[in-house]
Amino acid sequence: MSTSKTEFLVAPSILSADFSRLAEEIAAITEAGADWVHVDVMDGHFVPNLTIGAPVVKSLKPVSKLPLDCHLMIEHPEKYVEDFAKAGASTITIHVEATSDPGGLLNRIRELGCKPGITLKPGTDAKTIFPFLPLVDLVLVMTVNPGFSGQSFMEEQAAKISLVREELKRIGHTALIEVDGGITAETAKLVREA
């Protein structure tokens, strides 16, 4: 979704998909009107769960007409961004908590030909990412604790969406705001109003 409150994109996560039928699942979300495919990448260290890596993203590229939005919930993402870029990621989003040099890594993602994104855990102050906003095309606001699918939307995170939107407006930046976790028809209304 954008900072204008009028434009919204839908980026379903494949985390809940049937991994034995990923091509069919992507075709179904494409047909349903999705704008992007959200790919949750977890390493079992930064978050407790373990999911997929760059080889799976590479296998998705030929079967997806949609941009692949890779959310790296991993330690030391600087070691892996090149792999995800080569695999076909359109957007690579990193956690501010996962690297000692977020600015340098965001610049590297752009050099690799991908759109850089930044995110933070629900317990991290929104202002932590403000210095990096000029470097990104996307800000992902987590409305669940990262690492597991099927969690309920954390309503208190709506204030963080508003803070990010206000800061983007203040600096005159048009980065997209993506909201991740617990999105339903009901919670989408809260997100729109934030």
Short mmCIF file of N, CA and C in Angstrom, two decimals:
data_model
loop_
_atom_site.label_atom_id
_atom_site.label_comp_id
_atom_site.label_asym_id
_atom_site.label_seq_id
_atom_site.Cartn_x
_atom_site.Cartn_y
_atom_site.Cartn_z
N MET A 1 0.84 -1.17 0.00
CA MET A 1 0.00 0.00 0.00
C MET A 1 0.88 1.22 0.00
N SER A 2 0.39 2.31 -0.47
CA SER A 2 1.21 3.51 -0.60
C SER A 2 0.96 4.47 0.55
N THR A 3 1.74 5.52 0.56
CA THR A 3 1.59 6.53 1.60
C THR A 3 0.39 7.43 1.37
N SER A 4 -0.31 7.29 0.26
CA SER A 4 -1.42 8.19 -0.07
C SER A 4 -2.76 7.77 0.52
N LYS A 5 -2.87 6.65 1.14
CA LYS A 5 -4.10 6.09 1.69
C LYS A 5 -5.11 5.72 0.61
N THR A 6 -4.80 5.88 -0.66
CA THR A 6 -5.77 5.58 -1.70
C THR A 6 -5.35 4.39 -2.55
N GLU A 7 -4.08 4.11 -2.64
CA GLU A 7 -3.61 3.01 -3.46
C GLU A 7 -3.22 1.83 -2.57
N PHE A 8 -3.77 0.66 -2.88
CA PHE A 8 -3.47 -0.52 -2.09
C PHE A 8 -3.05 -1.65 -3.02
N LEU A 9 -2.05 -2.38 -2.60
CA LEU A 9 -1.60 -3.57 -3.31
C LEU A 9 -1.86 -4.77 -2.43
N VAL A 10 -2.07 -5.92 -3.05
CA VAL A 10 -2.27 -7.16 -2.31
C VAL A 10 -1.09 -8.07 -2.62
N ALA A 11 -0.43 -8.52 -1.55
CA ALA A 11 0.75 -9.38 -1.68
C ALA A 11 0.61 -10.59 -0.77
N PRO A 12 -0.16 -11.60 -1.19
CA PRO A 12 -0.34 -12.78 -0.34
C PRO A 12 0.98 -13.49 -0.09
N SER A 13 1.11 -13.97 1.13
CA SER A 13 2.30 -14.74 1.50
C SER A 13 2.14 -16.19 1.09
N ILE A 14 3.22 -16.77 0.60
CA ILE A 14 3.16 -18.20 0.26
C ILE A 14 3.46 -19.07 1.48
N LEU A 15 3.68 -18.45 2.64
CA LEU A 15 3.99 -19.22 3.84
C LEU A 15 2.90 -20.23 4.17
N SER A 16 1.66 -19.88 3.89
CA SER A 16 0.54 -20.78 4.19
C SER A 16 0.16 -21.66 3.00
N ALA A 17 0.91 -21.57 1.92
CA ALA A 17 0.60 -22.34 0.71
C ALA A 17 0.96 -23.81 0.88
N ASP A 18 0.42 -24.63 0.01
CA ASP A 18 0.82 -26.03 -0.09
C ASP A 18 2.11 -26.06 -0.90
N PHE A 19 3.22 -26.31 -0.24
CA PHE A 19 4.53 -26.23 -0.90
C PHE A 19 4.72 -27.30 -1.97
N SER A 20 3.90 -28.33 -1.96
CA SER A 20 4.00 -29.33 -3.02
C SER A 20 3.29 -28.87 -4.29
N ARG A 21 2.57 -27.73 -4.20
CA ARG A 21 1.80 -27.21 -5.33
C ARG A 21 2.03 -25.71 -5.50
N LEU A 22 3.24 -25.24 -5.30
CA LEU A 22 3.49 -23.80 -5.31
C LEU A 22 3.10 -23.13 -6.63
N ALA A 23 3.39 -23.77 -7.75
CA ALA A 23 3.04 -23.17 -9.04
C ALA A 23 1.52 -22.96 -9.13
N GLU A 24 0.75 -23.96 -8.71
CA GLU A 24 -0.71 -23.84 -8.74
C GLU A 24 -1.20 -22.77 -7.76
N GLU A 25 -0.58 -22.72 -6.59
CA GLU A 25 -0.96 -21.72 -5.58
C GLU A 25 -0.69 -20.30 -6.10
N ILE A 26 0.45 -20.11 -6.76
CA ILE A 26 0.76 -18.79 -7.31
C ILE A 26 -0.20 -18.44 -8.45
N ALA A 27 -0.54 -19.42 -9.27
CA ALA A 27 -1.52 -19.18 -10.33
C ALA A 27 -2.87 -18.76 -9.73
N ALA A 28 -3.25 -19.39 -8.61
CA ALA A 28 -4.53 -19.06 -7.98
C ALA A 28 -4.54 -17.64 -7.42
N ILE A 29 -3.45 -17.23 -6.77
CA ILE A 29 -3.45 -15.86 -6.23
C ILE A 29 -3.33 -14.83 -7.34
N THR A 30 -2.67 -15.20 -8.42
CA THR A 30 -2.58 -14.30 -9.58
C THR A 30 -3.96 -14.10 -10.18
N GLU A 31 -4.68 -15.20 -10.37
CA GLU A 31 -6.03 -15.14 -10.92
C GLU A 31 -6.98 -14.37 -10.00
N ALA A 32 -6.75 -14.46 -8.70
CA ALA A 32 -7.60 -13.77 -7.73
C ALA A 32 -7.31 -12.27 -7.66
N GLY A 33 -6.25 -11.82 -8.34
CA GLY A 33 -5.98 -10.39 -8.39
C GLY A 33 -4.82 -9.89 -7.54
N ALA A 34 -4.00 -10.80 -7.04
CA ALA A 34 -2.83 -10.36 -6.26
C ALA A 34 -1.92 -9.50 -7.13
N ASP A 35 -1.23 -8.58 -6.47
CA ASP A 35 -0.29 -7.70 -7.17
C ASP A 35 1.14 -8.21 -7.07
N TRP A 36 1.48 -8.82 -5.95
CA TRP A 36 2.82 -9.35 -5.69
C TRP A 36 2.68 -10.71 -5.02
N VAL A 37 3.77 -11.45 -4.97
CA VAL A 37 3.87 -12.67 -4.17
C VAL A 37 4.83 -12.36 -3.02
N HIS A 38 4.35 -12.48 -1.79
CA HIS A 38 5.19 -12.22 -0.62
C HIS A 38 5.85 -13.53 -0.19
N VAL A 39 7.17 -13.51 -0.13
CA VAL A 39 7.95 -14.72 0.18
C VAL A 39 8.63 -14.51 1.53
N ASP A 40 8.17 -15.24 2.54
CA ASP A 40 8.74 -15.15 3.88
C ASP A 40 9.93 -16.10 3.99
N VAL A 41 11.11 -15.53 4.21
CA VAL A 41 12.35 -16.30 4.31
C VAL A 41 12.79 -16.28 5.77
N MET A 42 12.85 -17.45 6.39
CA MET A 42 13.22 -17.56 7.81
C MET A 42 14.36 -18.55 7.97
N ASP A 43 15.27 -18.23 8.89
CA ASP A 43 16.48 -19.05 9.03
C ASP A 43 16.53 -19.91 10.29
N GLY A 44 15.51 -19.83 11.15
CA GLY A 44 15.55 -20.60 12.39
C GLY A 44 16.44 -19.99 13.45
N HIS A 45 17.02 -18.82 13.18
CA HIS A 45 17.88 -18.13 14.14
C HIS A 45 17.32 -16.75 14.48
N PHE A 46 17.14 -15.90 13.46
CA PHE A 46 16.57 -14.58 13.69
C PHE A 46 15.13 -14.72 14.18
N VAL A 47 14.43 -15.67 13.61
CA VAL A 47 13.10 -16.07 14.08
C VAL A 47 13.15 -17.58 14.29
N PRO A 48 12.25 -18.11 15.13
CA PRO A 48 12.36 -19.53 15.47
C PRO A 48 12.00 -20.52 14.37
N ASN A 49 11.30 -20.08 13.35
CA ASN A 49 10.86 -21.01 12.31
C ASN A 49 11.87 -21.04 11.17
N LEU A 50 11.77 -22.05 10.33
CA LEU A 50 12.65 -22.23 9.18
C LEU A 50 11.77 -22.43 7.95
N THR A 51 12.06 -21.65 6.88
CA THR A 51 11.23 -21.80 5.68
C THR A 51 12.12 -22.08 4.47
N ILE A 52 12.14 -21.17 3.52
CA ILE A 52 12.77 -21.43 2.23
C ILE A 52 13.97 -20.54 1.99
N GLY A 53 14.73 -20.88 0.97
CA GLY A 53 15.89 -20.09 0.60
C GLY A 53 15.84 -19.67 -0.86
N ALA A 54 16.95 -19.14 -1.33
CA ALA A 54 17.04 -18.62 -2.69
C ALA A 54 16.72 -19.67 -3.76
N PRO A 55 17.08 -20.96 -3.60
CA PRO A 55 16.73 -21.92 -4.65
C PRO A 55 15.22 -22.03 -4.90
N VAL A 56 14.42 -21.92 -3.85
CA VAL A 56 12.96 -21.97 -4.04
C VAL A 56 12.49 -20.70 -4.76
N VAL A 57 13.05 -19.55 -4.39
CA VAL A 57 12.70 -18.31 -5.08
C VAL A 57 13.04 -18.44 -6.56
N LYS A 58 14.19 -19.01 -6.86
CA LYS A 58 14.60 -19.20 -8.26
C LYS A 58 13.58 -20.08 -9.00
N SER A 59 13.05 -21.10 -8.32
CA SER A 59 12.08 -21.98 -8.96
C SER A 59 10.72 -21.30 -9.15
N LEU A 60 10.44 -20.27 -8.35
CA LEU A 60 9.18 -19.54 -8.47
C LEU A 60 9.19 -18.54 -9.62
N LYS A 61 10.35 -18.00 -9.90
CA LYS A 61 10.45 -16.93 -10.91
C LYS A 61 9.81 -17.31 -12.24
N PRO A 62 10.10 -18.50 -12.80
CA PRO A 62 9.49 -18.83 -14.10
C PRO A 62 7.98 -19.08 -14.06
N VAL A 63 7.43 -19.36 -12.87
CA VAL A 63 6.00 -19.67 -12.79
C VAL A 63 5.17 -18.49 -12.29
N SER A 64 5.84 -17.38 -11.95
CA SER A 64 5.11 -16.22 -11.44
C SER A 64 5.24 -15.04 -12.39
N LYS A 65 4.08 -14.51 -12.78
CA LYS A 65 4.06 -13.27 -13.56
C LYS A 65 4.18 -12.07 -12.62
N LEU A 66 3.99 -12.33 -11.33
CA LEU A 66 3.97 -11.26 -10.33
C LEU A 66 5.37 -11.03 -9.76
N PRO A 67 5.65 -9.81 -9.30
CA PRO A 67 6.92 -9.54 -8.62
C PRO A 67 7.04 -10.39 -7.35
N LEU A 68 8.25 -10.85 -7.08
CA LEU A 68 8.53 -11.64 -5.88
C LEU A 68 9.09 -10.71 -4.81
N ASP A 69 8.33 -10.58 -3.74
CA ASP A 69 8.62 -9.68 -2.63
C ASP A 69 9.22 -10.52 -1.50
N CYS A 70 10.55 -10.53 -1.39
CA CYS A 70 11.25 -11.40 -0.43
C CYS A 70 11.52 -10.67 0.88
N HIS A 71 10.93 -11.18 1.94
CA HIS A 71 11.07 -10.63 3.29
C HIS A 71 12.05 -11.52 4.04
N LEU A 72 13.28 -11.02 4.23
CA LEU A 72 14.34 -11.81 4.86
C LEU A 72 14.29 -11.66 6.38
N MET A 73 13.79 -12.69 7.03
CA MET A 73 13.79 -12.75 8.50
C MET A 73 14.95 -13.66 8.89
N ILE A 74 16.15 -13.16 8.64
CA ILE A 74 17.36 -13.96 8.81
C ILE A 74 18.47 -13.14 9.44
N GLU A 75 19.36 -13.84 10.15
CA GLU A 75 20.57 -13.19 10.67
C GLU A 75 21.54 -12.96 9.51
N HIS A 76 22.29 -11.89 9.60
CA HIS A 76 23.32 -11.56 8.62
C HIS A 76 22.80 -11.60 7.18
N PRO A 77 21.75 -10.83 6.89
CA PRO A 77 21.20 -10.86 5.53
C PRO A 77 22.20 -10.43 4.46
N GLU A 78 23.24 -9.70 4.87
CA GLU A 78 24.25 -9.26 3.90
C GLU A 78 24.93 -10.45 3.21
N LYS A 79 24.91 -11.61 3.86
CA LYS A 79 25.53 -12.81 3.27
C LYS A 79 24.66 -13.40 2.15
N TYR A 80 23.38 -13.03 2.10
CA TYR A 80 22.44 -13.73 1.22
C TYR A 80 21.72 -12.87 0.19
N VAL A 81 21.80 -11.55 0.31
CA VAL A 81 21.01 -10.71 -0.61
C VAL A 81 21.38 -10.95 -2.07
N GLU A 82 22.64 -11.19 -2.35
CA GLU A 82 23.03 -11.44 -3.74
C GLU A 82 22.38 -12.72 -4.28
N ASP A 83 22.31 -13.75 -3.43
CA ASP A 83 21.66 -15.00 -3.84
C ASP A 83 20.19 -14.77 -4.19
N PHE A 84 19.49 -13.98 -3.37
CA PHE A 84 18.08 -13.71 -3.63
C PHE A 84 17.89 -12.83 -4.86
N ALA A 85 18.78 -11.89 -5.06
CA ALA A 85 18.72 -11.05 -6.26
C ALA A 85 18.91 -11.90 -7.51
N LYS A 86 19.91 -12.76 -7.50
CA LYS A 86 20.17 -13.64 -8.65
C LYS A 86 19.02 -14.62 -8.87
N ALA A 87 18.33 -14.99 -7.78
CA ALA A 87 17.22 -15.94 -7.88
C ALA A 87 15.97 -15.31 -8.51
N GLY A 88 15.91 -13.97 -8.55
CA GLY A 88 14.77 -13.33 -9.18
C GLY A 88 13.91 -12.48 -8.28
N ALA A 89 14.36 -12.19 -7.07
CA ALA A 89 13.59 -11.31 -6.18
C ALA A 89 13.42 -9.94 -6.83
N SER A 90 12.24 -9.39 -6.71
CA SER A 90 11.98 -8.02 -7.19
C SER A 90 12.28 -7.02 -6.08
N THR A 91 11.81 -7.37 -4.88
CA THR A 91 12.02 -6.55 -3.69
C THR A 91 12.68 -7.42 -2.64
N ILE A 92 13.66 -6.87 -1.95
CA ILE A 92 14.30 -7.57 -0.83
C ILE A 92 14.18 -6.67 0.39
N THR A 93 13.47 -7.17 1.39
CA THR A 93 13.25 -6.41 2.62
C THR A 93 14.06 -7.03 3.74
N ILE A 94 14.82 -6.17 4.44
CA ILE A 94 15.65 -6.63 5.55
C ILE A 94 15.13 -6.05 6.87
N HIS A 95 15.42 -6.74 7.96
CA HIS A 95 15.09 -6.24 9.29
C HIS A 95 16.21 -5.35 9.78
N VAL A 96 15.84 -4.19 10.30
CA VAL A 96 16.84 -3.26 10.83
C VAL A 96 17.63 -3.91 11.96
N GLU A 97 17.01 -4.85 12.69
CA GLU A 97 17.67 -5.50 13.82
C GLU A 97 18.67 -6.57 13.39
N ALA A 98 18.66 -6.96 12.12
CA ALA A 98 19.43 -8.14 11.67
C ALA A 98 20.81 -7.82 11.11
N THR A 99 21.14 -6.55 10.97
CA THR A 99 22.42 -6.20 10.36
C THR A 99 23.03 -4.99 11.05
N SER A 100 24.34 -4.93 11.07
CA SER A 100 25.02 -3.80 11.70
C SER A 100 25.10 -2.59 10.77
N ASP A 101 24.81 -2.77 9.49
CA ASP A 101 24.91 -1.68 8.51
C ASP A 101 23.69 -1.67 7.59
N PRO A 102 22.51 -1.31 8.13
CA PRO A 102 21.31 -1.31 7.28
C PRO A 102 21.45 -0.43 6.04
N GLY A 103 22.02 0.75 6.19
CA GLY A 103 22.15 1.66 5.05
C GLY A 103 23.00 1.08 3.94
N GLY A 104 24.13 0.52 4.30
CA GLY A 104 25.01 -0.09 3.30
C GLY A 104 24.34 -1.26 2.61
N LEU A 105 23.59 -2.05 3.37
CA LEU A 105 22.93 -3.22 2.79
C LEU A 105 21.79 -2.79 1.87
N LEU A 106 21.05 -1.77 2.25
CA LEU A 106 19.97 -1.27 1.38
C LEU A 106 20.55 -0.76 0.06
N ASN A 107 21.66 -0.05 0.13
CA ASN A 107 22.33 0.40 -1.10
C ASN A 107 22.79 -0.78 -1.94
N ARG A 108 23.30 -1.82 -1.30
CA ARG A 108 23.75 -3.01 -2.03
C ARG A 108 22.58 -3.69 -2.73
N ILE A 109 21.44 -3.78 -2.07
CA ILE A 109 20.26 -4.39 -2.68
C ILE A 109 19.89 -3.63 -3.95
N ARG A 110 19.92 -2.31 -3.90
CA ARG A 110 19.60 -1.51 -5.09
C ARG A 110 20.64 -1.75 -6.19
N GLU A 111 21.93 -1.82 -5.81
CA GLU A 111 23.00 -2.09 -6.78
C GLU A 111 22.78 -3.42 -7.49
N LEU A 112 22.18 -4.37 -6.78
CA LEU A 112 21.91 -5.69 -7.35
C LEU A 112 20.68 -5.70 -8.26
N GLY A 113 20.02 -4.56 -8.39
CA GLY A 113 18.88 -4.45 -9.29
C GLY A 113 17.53 -4.73 -8.66
N CYS A 114 17.49 -4.80 -7.34
CA CYS A 114 16.23 -5.05 -6.63
C CYS A 114 15.78 -3.78 -5.90
N LYS A 115 14.50 -3.75 -5.59
CA LYS A 115 13.98 -2.66 -4.77
C LYS A 115 14.27 -2.98 -3.31
N PRO A 116 14.91 -2.05 -2.57
CA PRO A 116 15.20 -2.32 -1.17
C PRO A 116 14.03 -1.96 -0.26
N GLY A 117 13.84 -2.81 0.75
CA GLY A 117 12.82 -2.55 1.75
C GLY A 117 13.40 -2.73 3.14
N ILE A 118 12.79 -2.07 4.11
CA ILE A 118 13.22 -2.20 5.50
C ILE A 118 12.02 -2.50 6.37
N THR A 119 12.25 -3.27 7.42
CA THR A 119 11.20 -3.61 8.36
C THR A 119 11.79 -3.70 9.75
N LEU A 120 10.90 -3.89 10.72
CA LEU A 120 11.30 -3.99 12.10
C LEU A 120 10.28 -4.82 12.85
N LYS A 121 10.73 -5.43 13.93
CA LYS A 121 9.84 -6.24 14.75
C LYS A 121 8.85 -5.33 15.48
N PRO A 122 7.69 -5.87 15.90
CA PRO A 122 6.70 -5.04 16.57
C PRO A 122 7.22 -4.31 17.81
N GLY A 123 8.16 -4.90 18.53
CA GLY A 123 8.68 -4.27 19.74
C GLY A 123 9.74 -3.21 19.50
N THR A 124 10.16 -3.02 18.25
CA THR A 124 11.19 -2.03 17.93
C THR A 124 10.54 -0.69 17.61
N ASP A 125 11.10 0.37 18.17
CA ASP A 125 10.59 1.73 17.95
C ASP A 125 10.64 2.08 16.47
N ALA A 126 9.56 2.62 15.94
CA ALA A 126 9.49 3.00 14.52
C ALA A 126 10.60 3.95 14.13
N LYS A 127 11.01 4.82 15.04
CA LYS A 127 12.04 5.82 14.72
C LYS A 127 13.38 5.17 14.39
N THR A 128 13.56 3.92 14.75
CA THR A 128 14.80 3.20 14.44
C THR A 128 15.05 3.14 12.94
N ILE A 129 13.99 3.07 12.15
CA ILE A 129 14.17 2.97 10.69
C ILE A 129 14.16 4.32 9.99
N PHE A 130 13.81 5.38 10.68
CA PHE A 130 13.68 6.69 10.02
C PHE A 130 14.94 7.12 9.28
N PRO A 131 16.16 6.91 9.82
CA PRO A 131 17.35 7.34 9.06
C PRO A 131 17.51 6.64 7.71
N PHE A 132 16.86 5.48 7.55
CA PHE A 132 17.04 4.68 6.34
C PHE A 132 15.91 4.86 5.32
N LEU A 133 14.88 5.60 5.68
CA LEU A 133 13.73 5.76 4.79
C LEU A 133 14.10 6.33 3.42
N PRO A 134 15.02 7.29 3.31
CA PRO A 134 15.35 7.80 1.97
C PRO A 134 15.97 6.74 1.05
N LEU A 135 16.43 5.63 1.62
CA LEU A 135 17.12 4.60 0.84
C LEU A 135 16.20 3.49 0.34
N VAL A 136 14.93 3.51 0.75
CA VAL A 136 14.06 2.37 0.47
C VAL A 136 12.93 2.70 -0.49
N ASP A 137 12.43 1.65 -1.12
CA ASP A 137 11.22 1.73 -1.93
C ASP A 137 10.01 1.19 -1.17
N LEU A 138 10.29 0.51 -0.04
CA LEU A 138 9.25 -0.18 0.71
C LEU A 138 9.58 -0.16 2.19
N VAL A 139 8.55 0.10 3.01
CA VAL A 139 8.65 -0.05 4.46
C VAL A 139 7.62 -1.10 4.85
N LEU A 140 8.06 -2.16 5.48
CA LEU A 140 7.17 -3.23 5.90
C LEU A 140 6.93 -3.08 7.40
N VAL A 141 5.67 -2.92 7.79
CA VAL A 141 5.32 -2.82 9.20
C VAL A 141 4.75 -4.17 9.63
N MET A 142 5.43 -4.80 10.58
CA MET A 142 4.98 -6.10 11.09
C MET A 142 3.84 -5.89 12.09
N THR A 143 2.73 -6.56 11.84
CA THR A 143 1.59 -6.48 12.75
C THR A 143 1.35 -7.80 13.46
N VAL A 144 2.36 -8.66 13.40
CA VAL A 144 2.46 -9.89 14.19
C VAL A 144 3.94 -10.05 14.54
N ASN A 145 4.24 -10.92 15.48
CA ASN A 145 5.64 -11.22 15.74
C ASN A 145 6.15 -12.11 14.62
N PRO A 146 7.27 -11.75 14.01
CA PRO A 146 7.74 -12.51 12.85
C PRO A 146 8.13 -13.93 13.22
N GLY A 147 7.86 -14.84 12.27
CA GLY A 147 8.31 -16.21 12.44
C GLY A 147 7.24 -17.28 12.31
N PHE A 148 5.98 -16.90 12.40
CA PHE A 148 4.91 -17.90 12.32
C PHE A 148 3.72 -17.32 11.56
N SER A 149 3.05 -18.16 10.80
CA SER A 149 1.84 -17.71 10.11
C SER A 149 0.64 -17.94 11.01
N GLY A 150 -0.47 -17.33 10.65
CA GLY A 150 -1.73 -17.56 11.35
C GLY A 150 -1.92 -16.79 12.64
N GLN A 151 -1.09 -15.79 12.91
CA GLN A 151 -1.23 -15.00 14.13
C GLN A 151 -2.29 -13.91 13.95
N SER A 152 -2.78 -13.43 15.07
CA SER A 152 -3.77 -12.35 15.05
C SER A 152 -3.08 -11.00 14.90
N PHE A 153 -3.75 -10.10 14.22
CA PHE A 153 -3.30 -8.73 13.99
C PHE A 153 -3.12 -8.02 15.33
N MET A 154 -1.99 -7.36 15.52
CA MET A 154 -1.71 -6.59 16.73
C MET A 154 -2.18 -5.15 16.50
N GLU A 155 -3.37 -4.82 17.01
CA GLU A 155 -3.98 -3.52 16.73
C GLU A 155 -3.10 -2.34 17.14
N GLU A 156 -2.28 -2.52 18.18
CA GLU A 156 -1.42 -1.42 18.62
C GLU A 156 -0.37 -1.03 17.58
N GLN A 157 -0.15 -1.90 16.60
CA GLN A 157 0.82 -1.59 15.55
C GLN A 157 0.26 -0.60 14.52
N ALA A 158 -1.05 -0.35 14.56
CA ALA A 158 -1.63 0.64 13.65
C ALA A 158 -1.00 2.01 13.88
N ALA A 159 -0.64 2.31 15.12
CA ALA A 159 0.01 3.59 15.42
C ALA A 159 1.37 3.67 14.72
N LYS A 160 2.05 2.54 14.60
CA LYS A 160 3.36 2.52 13.92
C LYS A 160 3.17 2.79 12.43
N ILE A 161 2.11 2.26 11.85
CA ILE A 161 1.82 2.53 10.44
C ILE A 161 1.66 4.04 10.24
N SER A 162 0.90 4.66 11.13
CA SER A 162 0.68 6.11 11.05
C SER A 162 1.98 6.89 11.19
N LEU A 163 2.83 6.48 12.13
CA LEU A 163 4.12 7.17 12.32
C LEU A 163 4.98 7.09 11.07
N VAL A 164 5.03 5.90 10.48
CA VAL A 164 5.83 5.72 9.26
C VAL A 164 5.25 6.56 8.13
N ARG A 165 3.95 6.52 7.97
CA ARG A 165 3.29 7.30 6.91
C ARG A 165 3.59 8.80 7.09
N GLU A 166 3.47 9.28 8.33
CA GLU A 166 3.73 10.70 8.60
C GLU A 166 5.18 11.07 8.31
N GLU A 167 6.12 10.20 8.68
CA GLU A 167 7.53 10.50 8.44
C GLU A 167 7.84 10.49 6.95
N LEU A 168 7.29 9.54 6.22
CA LEU A 168 7.50 9.53 4.77
C LEU A 168 6.96 10.82 4.14
N LYS A 169 5.80 11.24 4.59
CA LYS A 169 5.22 12.48 4.07
C LYS A 169 6.10 13.67 4.43
N ARG A 170 6.60 13.69 5.68
CA ARG A 170 7.44 14.81 6.14
C ARG A 170 8.70 14.96 5.29
N ILE A 171 9.30 13.82 4.91
CA ILE A 171 10.55 13.89 4.13
C ILE A 171 10.29 13.90 2.62
N GLY A 172 9.01 13.85 2.24
CA GLY A 172 8.66 13.90 0.82
C GLY A 172 9.01 12.65 0.05
N HIS A 173 8.89 11.50 0.71
CA HIS A 173 9.26 10.24 0.07
C HIS A 173 8.00 9.42 -0.24
N THR A 174 8.00 8.75 -1.37
CA THR A 174 6.82 7.99 -1.80
C THR A 174 6.98 6.49 -1.66
N ALA A 175 7.83 6.03 -0.75
CA ALA A 175 7.99 4.60 -0.53
C ALA A 175 6.64 3.97 -0.18
N LEU A 176 6.46 2.75 -0.61
CA LEU A 176 5.26 2.00 -0.26
C LEU A 176 5.33 1.56 1.18
N ILE A 177 4.18 1.43 1.81
CA ILE A 177 4.09 0.83 3.14
C ILE A 177 3.38 -0.50 2.97
N GLU A 178 4.05 -1.55 3.39
CA GLU A 178 3.47 -2.90 3.36
C GLU A 178 3.18 -3.30 4.79
N VAL A 179 2.03 -3.92 5.02
CA VAL A 179 1.63 -4.36 6.35
C VAL A 179 1.56 -5.87 6.32
N ASP A 180 2.26 -6.50 7.27
CA ASP A 180 2.46 -7.95 7.24
C ASP A 180 1.97 -8.58 8.53
N GLY A 181 0.91 -9.39 8.40
CA GLY A 181 0.48 -10.21 9.52
C GLY A 181 -0.94 -9.98 9.97
N GLY A 182 -1.72 -11.04 9.96
CA GLY A 182 -3.07 -10.99 10.49
C GLY A 182 -4.04 -10.14 9.69
N ILE A 183 -3.78 -9.98 8.40
CA ILE A 183 -4.64 -9.13 7.58
C ILE A 183 -5.88 -9.91 7.14
N THR A 184 -7.02 -9.37 7.49
CA THR A 184 -8.33 -9.90 7.10
C THR A 184 -9.12 -8.72 6.52
N ALA A 185 -10.33 -8.97 6.08
CA ALA A 185 -11.16 -7.86 5.59
C ALA A 185 -11.36 -6.82 6.69
N GLU A 186 -11.52 -7.29 7.92
CA GLU A 186 -11.74 -6.37 9.04
C GLU A 186 -10.48 -5.58 9.39
N THR A 187 -9.34 -6.27 9.49
CA THR A 187 -8.11 -5.56 9.87
C THR A 187 -7.59 -4.68 8.73
N ALA A 188 -7.94 -5.01 7.50
CA ALA A 188 -7.55 -4.16 6.37
C ALA A 188 -8.15 -2.76 6.53
N LYS A 189 -9.34 -2.67 7.11
CA LYS A 189 -9.95 -1.36 7.36
C LYS A 189 -9.12 -0.55 8.35
N LEU A 190 -8.62 -1.22 9.40
CA LEU A 190 -7.77 -0.54 10.38
C LEU A 190 -6.49 -0.03 9.72
N VAL A 191 -5.93 -0.85 8.84
CA VAL A 191 -4.69 -0.48 8.14
C VAL A 191 -4.95 0.73 7.26
N ARG A 192 -6.05 0.72 6.54
CA ARG A 192 -6.38 1.84 5.65
C ARG A 192 -6.50 3.15 6.41
N GLU A 193 -7.07 3.06 7.61
CA GLU A 193 -7.30 4.26 8.41
C GLU A 193 -6.05 4.74 9.15
N ALA A 194 -5.04 3.90 9.24
CA ALA A 194 -3.82 4.26 10.00
C ALA A 194 -3.00 5.31 9.29
#
